[in-house]
Tab-separated table of N, CA, C and O in Angstrom:
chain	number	residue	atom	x	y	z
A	198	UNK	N	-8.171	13.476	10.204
A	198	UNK	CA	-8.355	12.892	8.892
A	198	UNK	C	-9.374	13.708	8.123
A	198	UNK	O	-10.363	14.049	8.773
A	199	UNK	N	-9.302	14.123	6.716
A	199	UNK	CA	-10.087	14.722	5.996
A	199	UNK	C	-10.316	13.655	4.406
A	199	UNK	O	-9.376	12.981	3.984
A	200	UNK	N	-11.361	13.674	3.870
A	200	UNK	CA	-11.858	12.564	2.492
A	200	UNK	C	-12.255	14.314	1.709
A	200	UNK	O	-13.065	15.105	2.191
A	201	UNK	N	-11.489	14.528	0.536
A	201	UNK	CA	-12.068	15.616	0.147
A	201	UNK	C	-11.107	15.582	-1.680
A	201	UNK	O	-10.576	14.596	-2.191
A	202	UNK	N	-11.162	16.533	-2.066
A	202	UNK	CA	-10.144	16.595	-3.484
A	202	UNK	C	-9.346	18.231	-3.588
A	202	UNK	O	-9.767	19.206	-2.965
A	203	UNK	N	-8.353	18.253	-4.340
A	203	UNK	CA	-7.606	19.236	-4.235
A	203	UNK	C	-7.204	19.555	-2.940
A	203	UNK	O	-6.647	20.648	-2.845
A	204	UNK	N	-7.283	19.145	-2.292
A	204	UNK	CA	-6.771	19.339	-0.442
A	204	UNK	C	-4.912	19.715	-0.481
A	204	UNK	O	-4.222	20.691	-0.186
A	205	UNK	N	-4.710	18.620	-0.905
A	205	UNK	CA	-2.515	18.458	-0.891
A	205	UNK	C	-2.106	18.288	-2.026
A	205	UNK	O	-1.383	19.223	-2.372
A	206	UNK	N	-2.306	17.064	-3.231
A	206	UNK	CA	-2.101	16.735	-3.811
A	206	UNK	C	-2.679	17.537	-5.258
A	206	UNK	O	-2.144	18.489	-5.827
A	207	UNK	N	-3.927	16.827	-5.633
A	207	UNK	CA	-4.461	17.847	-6.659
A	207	UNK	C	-6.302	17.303	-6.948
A	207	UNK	O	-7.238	17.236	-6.152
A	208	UNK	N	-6.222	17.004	-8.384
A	208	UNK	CA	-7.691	17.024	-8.621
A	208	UNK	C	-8.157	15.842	-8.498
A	208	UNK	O	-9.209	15.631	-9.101
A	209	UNK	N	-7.486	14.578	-7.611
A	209	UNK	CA	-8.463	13.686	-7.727
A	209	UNK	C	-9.240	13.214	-5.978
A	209	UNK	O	-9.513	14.072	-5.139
A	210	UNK	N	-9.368	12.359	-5.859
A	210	UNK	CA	-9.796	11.864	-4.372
A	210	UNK	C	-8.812	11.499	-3.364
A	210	UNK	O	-8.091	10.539	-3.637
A	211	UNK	N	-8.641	12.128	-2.174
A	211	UNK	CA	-7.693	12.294	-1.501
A	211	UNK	C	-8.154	11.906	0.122
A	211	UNK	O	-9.158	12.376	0.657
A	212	UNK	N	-7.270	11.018	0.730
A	212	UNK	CA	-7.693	10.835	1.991
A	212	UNK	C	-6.177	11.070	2.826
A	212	UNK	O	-5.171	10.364	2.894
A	213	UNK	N	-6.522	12.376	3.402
A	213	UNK	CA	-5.733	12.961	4.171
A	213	UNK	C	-5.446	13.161	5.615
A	213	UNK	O	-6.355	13.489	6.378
A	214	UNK	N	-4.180	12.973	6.046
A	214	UNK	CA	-4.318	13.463	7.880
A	214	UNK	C	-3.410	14.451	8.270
A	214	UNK	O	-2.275	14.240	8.699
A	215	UNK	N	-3.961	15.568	8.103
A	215	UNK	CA	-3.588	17.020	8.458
A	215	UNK	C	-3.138	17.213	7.391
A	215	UNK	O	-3.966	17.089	6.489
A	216	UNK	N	-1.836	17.556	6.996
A	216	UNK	CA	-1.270	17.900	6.050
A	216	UNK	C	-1.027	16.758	5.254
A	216	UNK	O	-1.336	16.952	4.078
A	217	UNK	N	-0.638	15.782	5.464
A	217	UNK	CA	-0.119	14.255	4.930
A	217	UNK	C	-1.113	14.003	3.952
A	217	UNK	O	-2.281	14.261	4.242
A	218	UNK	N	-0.808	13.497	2.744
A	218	UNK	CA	-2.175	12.772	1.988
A	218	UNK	C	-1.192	11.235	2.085
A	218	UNK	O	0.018	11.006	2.062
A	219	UNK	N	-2.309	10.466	2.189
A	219	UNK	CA	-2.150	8.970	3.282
A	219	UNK	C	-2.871	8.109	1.631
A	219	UNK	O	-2.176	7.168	1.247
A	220	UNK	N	-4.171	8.428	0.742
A	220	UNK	CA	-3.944	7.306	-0.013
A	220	UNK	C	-4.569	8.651	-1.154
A	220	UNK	O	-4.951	9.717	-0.672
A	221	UNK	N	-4.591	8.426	-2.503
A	221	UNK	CA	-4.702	9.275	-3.158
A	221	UNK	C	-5.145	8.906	-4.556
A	221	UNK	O	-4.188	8.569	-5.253
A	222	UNK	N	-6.336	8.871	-5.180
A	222	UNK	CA	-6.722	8.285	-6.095
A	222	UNK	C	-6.924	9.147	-7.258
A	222	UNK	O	-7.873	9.931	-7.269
A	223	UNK	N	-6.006	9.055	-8.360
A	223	UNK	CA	-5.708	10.026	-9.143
A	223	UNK	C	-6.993	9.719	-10.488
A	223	UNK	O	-7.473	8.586	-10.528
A	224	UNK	N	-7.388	10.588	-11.340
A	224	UNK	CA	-8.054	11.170	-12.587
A	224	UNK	C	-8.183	9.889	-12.834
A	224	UNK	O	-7.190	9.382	-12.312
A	225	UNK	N	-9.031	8.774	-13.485
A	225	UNK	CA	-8.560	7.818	-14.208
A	225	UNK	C	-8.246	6.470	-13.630
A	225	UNK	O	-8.152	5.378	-14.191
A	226	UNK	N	-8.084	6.865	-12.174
A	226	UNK	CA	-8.463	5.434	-11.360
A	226	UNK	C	-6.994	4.936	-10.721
A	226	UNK	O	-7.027	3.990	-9.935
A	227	UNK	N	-5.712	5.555	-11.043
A	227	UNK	CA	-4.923	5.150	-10.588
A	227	UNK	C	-4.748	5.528	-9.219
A	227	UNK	O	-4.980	6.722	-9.032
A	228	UNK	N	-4.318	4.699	-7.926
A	228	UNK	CA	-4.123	4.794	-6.735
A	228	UNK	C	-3.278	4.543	-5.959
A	228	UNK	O	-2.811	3.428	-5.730
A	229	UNK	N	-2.891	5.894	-5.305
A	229	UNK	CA	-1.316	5.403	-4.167
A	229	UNK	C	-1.480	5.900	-2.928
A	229	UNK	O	-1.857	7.006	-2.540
A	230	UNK	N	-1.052	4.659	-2.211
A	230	UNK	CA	-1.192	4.615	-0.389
A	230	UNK	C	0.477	4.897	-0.067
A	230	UNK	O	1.407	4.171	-0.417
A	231	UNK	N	0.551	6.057	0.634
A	231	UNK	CA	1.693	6.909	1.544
A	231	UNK	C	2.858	7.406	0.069
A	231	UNK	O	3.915	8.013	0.243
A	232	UNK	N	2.407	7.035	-1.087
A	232	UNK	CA	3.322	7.910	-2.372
A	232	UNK	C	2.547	9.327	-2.540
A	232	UNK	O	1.644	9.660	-1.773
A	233	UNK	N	2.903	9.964	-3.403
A	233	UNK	CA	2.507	11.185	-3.245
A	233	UNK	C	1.666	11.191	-4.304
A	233	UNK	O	0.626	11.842	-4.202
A	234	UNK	N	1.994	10.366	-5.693
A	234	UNK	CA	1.048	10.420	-6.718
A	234	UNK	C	1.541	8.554	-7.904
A	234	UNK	O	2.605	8.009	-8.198
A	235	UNK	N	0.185	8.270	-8.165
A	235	UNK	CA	0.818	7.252	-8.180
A	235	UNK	C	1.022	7.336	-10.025
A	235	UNK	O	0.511	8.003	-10.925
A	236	UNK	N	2.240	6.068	-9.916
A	236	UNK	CA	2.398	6.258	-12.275
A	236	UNK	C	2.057	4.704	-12.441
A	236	UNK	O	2.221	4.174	-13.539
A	237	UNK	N	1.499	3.850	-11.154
A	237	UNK	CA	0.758	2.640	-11.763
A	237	UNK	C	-0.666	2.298	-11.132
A	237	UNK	O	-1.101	2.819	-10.104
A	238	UNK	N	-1.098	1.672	-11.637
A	238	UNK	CA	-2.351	0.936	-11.414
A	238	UNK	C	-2.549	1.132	-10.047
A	238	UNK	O	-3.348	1.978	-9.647
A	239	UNK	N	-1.680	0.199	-9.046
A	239	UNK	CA	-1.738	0.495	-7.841
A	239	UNK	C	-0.042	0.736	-6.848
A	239	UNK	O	0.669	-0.265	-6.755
A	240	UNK	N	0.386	1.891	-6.278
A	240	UNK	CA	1.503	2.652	-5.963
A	240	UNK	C	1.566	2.631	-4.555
A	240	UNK	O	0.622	3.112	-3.929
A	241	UNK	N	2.795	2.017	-3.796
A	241	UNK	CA	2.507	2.542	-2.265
A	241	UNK	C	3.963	2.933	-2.184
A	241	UNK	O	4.836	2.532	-2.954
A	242	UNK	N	4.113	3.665	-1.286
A	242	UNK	CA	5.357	4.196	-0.443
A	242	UNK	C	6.339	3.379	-0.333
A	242	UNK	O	5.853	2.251	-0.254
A	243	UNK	N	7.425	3.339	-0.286
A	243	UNK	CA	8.740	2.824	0.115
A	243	UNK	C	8.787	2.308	1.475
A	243	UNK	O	9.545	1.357	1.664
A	244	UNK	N	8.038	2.813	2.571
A	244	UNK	CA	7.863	2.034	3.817
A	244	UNK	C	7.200	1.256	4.102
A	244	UNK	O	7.267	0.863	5.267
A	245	UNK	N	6.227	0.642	3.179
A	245	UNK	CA	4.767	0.150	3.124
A	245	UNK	C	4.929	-1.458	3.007
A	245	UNK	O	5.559	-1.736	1.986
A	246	UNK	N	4.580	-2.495	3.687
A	246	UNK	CA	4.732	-3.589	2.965
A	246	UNK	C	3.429	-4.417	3.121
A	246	UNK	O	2.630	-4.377	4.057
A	247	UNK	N	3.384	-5.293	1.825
A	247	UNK	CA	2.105	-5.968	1.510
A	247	UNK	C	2.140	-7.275	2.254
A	247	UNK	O	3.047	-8.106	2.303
A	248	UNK	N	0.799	-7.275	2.896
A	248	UNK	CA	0.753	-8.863	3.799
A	248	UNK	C	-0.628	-9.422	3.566
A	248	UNK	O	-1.651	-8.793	3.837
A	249	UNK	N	-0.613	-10.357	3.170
A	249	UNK	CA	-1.630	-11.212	2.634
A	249	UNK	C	-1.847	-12.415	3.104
A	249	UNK	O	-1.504	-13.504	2.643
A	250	UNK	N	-2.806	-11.992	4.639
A	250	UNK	CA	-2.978	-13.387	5.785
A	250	UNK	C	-3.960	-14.550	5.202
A	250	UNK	O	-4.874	-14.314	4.412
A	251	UNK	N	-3.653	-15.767	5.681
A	251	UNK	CA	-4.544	-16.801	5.567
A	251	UNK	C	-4.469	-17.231	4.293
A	251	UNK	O	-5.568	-17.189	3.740
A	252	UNK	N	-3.489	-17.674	3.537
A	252	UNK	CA	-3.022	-18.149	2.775
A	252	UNK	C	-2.483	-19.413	3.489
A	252	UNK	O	-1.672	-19.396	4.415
A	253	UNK	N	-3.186	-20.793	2.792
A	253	UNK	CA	-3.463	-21.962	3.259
A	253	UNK	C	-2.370	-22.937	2.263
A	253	UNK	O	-2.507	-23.297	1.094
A	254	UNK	N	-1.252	-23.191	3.244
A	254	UNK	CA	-0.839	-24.426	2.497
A	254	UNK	C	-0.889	-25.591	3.170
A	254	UNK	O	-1.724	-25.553	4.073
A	255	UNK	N	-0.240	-26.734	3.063
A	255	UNK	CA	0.207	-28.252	4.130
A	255	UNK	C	0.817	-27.865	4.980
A	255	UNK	O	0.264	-28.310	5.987
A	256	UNK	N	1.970	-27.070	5.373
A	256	UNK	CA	2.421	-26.714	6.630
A	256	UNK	C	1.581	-25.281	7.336
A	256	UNK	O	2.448	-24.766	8.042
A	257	UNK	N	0.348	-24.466	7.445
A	257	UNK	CA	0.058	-23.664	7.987
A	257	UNK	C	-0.226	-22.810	6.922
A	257	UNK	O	-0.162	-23.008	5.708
A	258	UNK	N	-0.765	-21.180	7.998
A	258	UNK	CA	-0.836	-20.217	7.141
A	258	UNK	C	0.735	-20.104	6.593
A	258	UNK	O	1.808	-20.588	6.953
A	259	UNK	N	0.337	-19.287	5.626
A	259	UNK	CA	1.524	-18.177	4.538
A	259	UNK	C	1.487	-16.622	4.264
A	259	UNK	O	0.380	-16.310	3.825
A	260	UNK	N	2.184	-15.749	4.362
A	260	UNK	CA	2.154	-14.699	3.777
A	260	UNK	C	3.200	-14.343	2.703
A	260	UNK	O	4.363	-14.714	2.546
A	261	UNK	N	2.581	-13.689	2.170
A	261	UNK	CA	3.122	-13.202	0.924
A	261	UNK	C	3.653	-12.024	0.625
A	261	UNK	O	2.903	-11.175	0.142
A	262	UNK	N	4.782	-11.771	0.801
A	262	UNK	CA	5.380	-10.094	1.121
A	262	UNK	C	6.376	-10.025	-0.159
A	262	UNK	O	6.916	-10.883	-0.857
A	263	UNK	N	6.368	-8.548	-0.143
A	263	UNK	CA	7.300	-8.044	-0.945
A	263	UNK	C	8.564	-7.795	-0.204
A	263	UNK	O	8.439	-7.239	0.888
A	264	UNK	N	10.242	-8.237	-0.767
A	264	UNK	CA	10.845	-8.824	0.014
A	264	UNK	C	11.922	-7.145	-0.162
A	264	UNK	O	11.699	-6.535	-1.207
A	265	UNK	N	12.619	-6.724	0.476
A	265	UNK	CA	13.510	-6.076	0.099
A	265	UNK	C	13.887	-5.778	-1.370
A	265	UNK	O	14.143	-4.607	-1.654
A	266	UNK	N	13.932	-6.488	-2.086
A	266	UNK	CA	15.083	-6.230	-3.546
A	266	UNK	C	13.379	-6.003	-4.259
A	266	UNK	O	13.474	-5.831	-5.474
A	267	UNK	N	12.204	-5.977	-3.861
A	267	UNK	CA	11.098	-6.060	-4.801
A	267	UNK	C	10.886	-7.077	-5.056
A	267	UNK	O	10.600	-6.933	-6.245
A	268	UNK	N	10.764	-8.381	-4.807
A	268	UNK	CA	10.401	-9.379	-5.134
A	268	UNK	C	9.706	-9.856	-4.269
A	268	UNK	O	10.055	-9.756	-3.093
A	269	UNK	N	8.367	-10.595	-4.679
A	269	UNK	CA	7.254	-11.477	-3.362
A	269	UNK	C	7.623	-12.730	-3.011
A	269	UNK	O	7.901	-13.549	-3.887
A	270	UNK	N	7.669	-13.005	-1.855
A	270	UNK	CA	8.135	-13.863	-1.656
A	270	UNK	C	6.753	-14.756	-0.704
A	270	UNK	O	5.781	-14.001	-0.730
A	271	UNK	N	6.416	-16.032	0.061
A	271	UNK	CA	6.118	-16.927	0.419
A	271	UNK	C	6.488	-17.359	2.181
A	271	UNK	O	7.027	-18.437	2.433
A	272	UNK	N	6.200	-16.594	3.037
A	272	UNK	CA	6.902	-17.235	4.120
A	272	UNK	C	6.017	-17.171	5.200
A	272	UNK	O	4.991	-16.503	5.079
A	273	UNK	N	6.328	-17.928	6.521
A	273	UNK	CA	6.093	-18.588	7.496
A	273	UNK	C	5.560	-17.322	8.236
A	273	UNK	O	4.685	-17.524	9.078
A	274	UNK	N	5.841	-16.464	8.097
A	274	UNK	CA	6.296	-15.592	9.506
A	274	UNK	C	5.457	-14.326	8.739
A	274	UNK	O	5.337	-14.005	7.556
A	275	UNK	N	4.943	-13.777	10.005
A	275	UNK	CA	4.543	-12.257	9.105
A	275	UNK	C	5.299	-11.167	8.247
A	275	UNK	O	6.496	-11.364	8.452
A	276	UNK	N	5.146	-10.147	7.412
A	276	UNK	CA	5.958	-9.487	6.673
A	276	UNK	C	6.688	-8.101	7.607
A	276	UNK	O	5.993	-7.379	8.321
A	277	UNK	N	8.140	-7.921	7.441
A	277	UNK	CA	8.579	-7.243	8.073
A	277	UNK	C	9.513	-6.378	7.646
A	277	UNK	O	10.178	-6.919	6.763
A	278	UNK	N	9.908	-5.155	7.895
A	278	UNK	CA	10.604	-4.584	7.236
A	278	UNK	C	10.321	-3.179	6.904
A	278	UNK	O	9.387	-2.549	7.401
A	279	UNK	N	11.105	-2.738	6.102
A	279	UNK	CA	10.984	-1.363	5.367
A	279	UNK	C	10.858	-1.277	3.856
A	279	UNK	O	10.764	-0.180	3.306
């Protein structure tokens, strides 16, 4: 792992492993984890999925994943997938 700038990508803050840049925080504050450069606020990879533990309802925890088609969804079970 290397924390450095201009390494792979270009001029902003880059956290890299070997060749791979892994999260990448561009000019201006925008940031993407396993994309190569991000065009929003916050950008991740196509393999990446968001899980958001300990989310408290009446029946138990919840997580909150992004579902296949792009949409978040609400469920029982941890987030899985591609």
């Amino acid at each position: 792992w290397s924390i450095g700038s201009n390494i792979v990508i270009g001029v902003g803050l880059e956290i890299n492993e070997g060749a791979t840049n892994r999260v990448y925080v561009a000019p201006g504050g925008k940031v993407s984890i396993g994309a190569a450069s991000p065009n929003e606020g916050l950008e991740m990879g196509a393999a990446l999925n968001i899980r958001i533990p300990n989310i408290k309802s009446t029946t138990g925890v919840r997580y909150v994943c992004v579902n296949t088609d792009g949409n978040l969804v609400s469920q029982a079970a941890a987030c899985v997938g591609t």
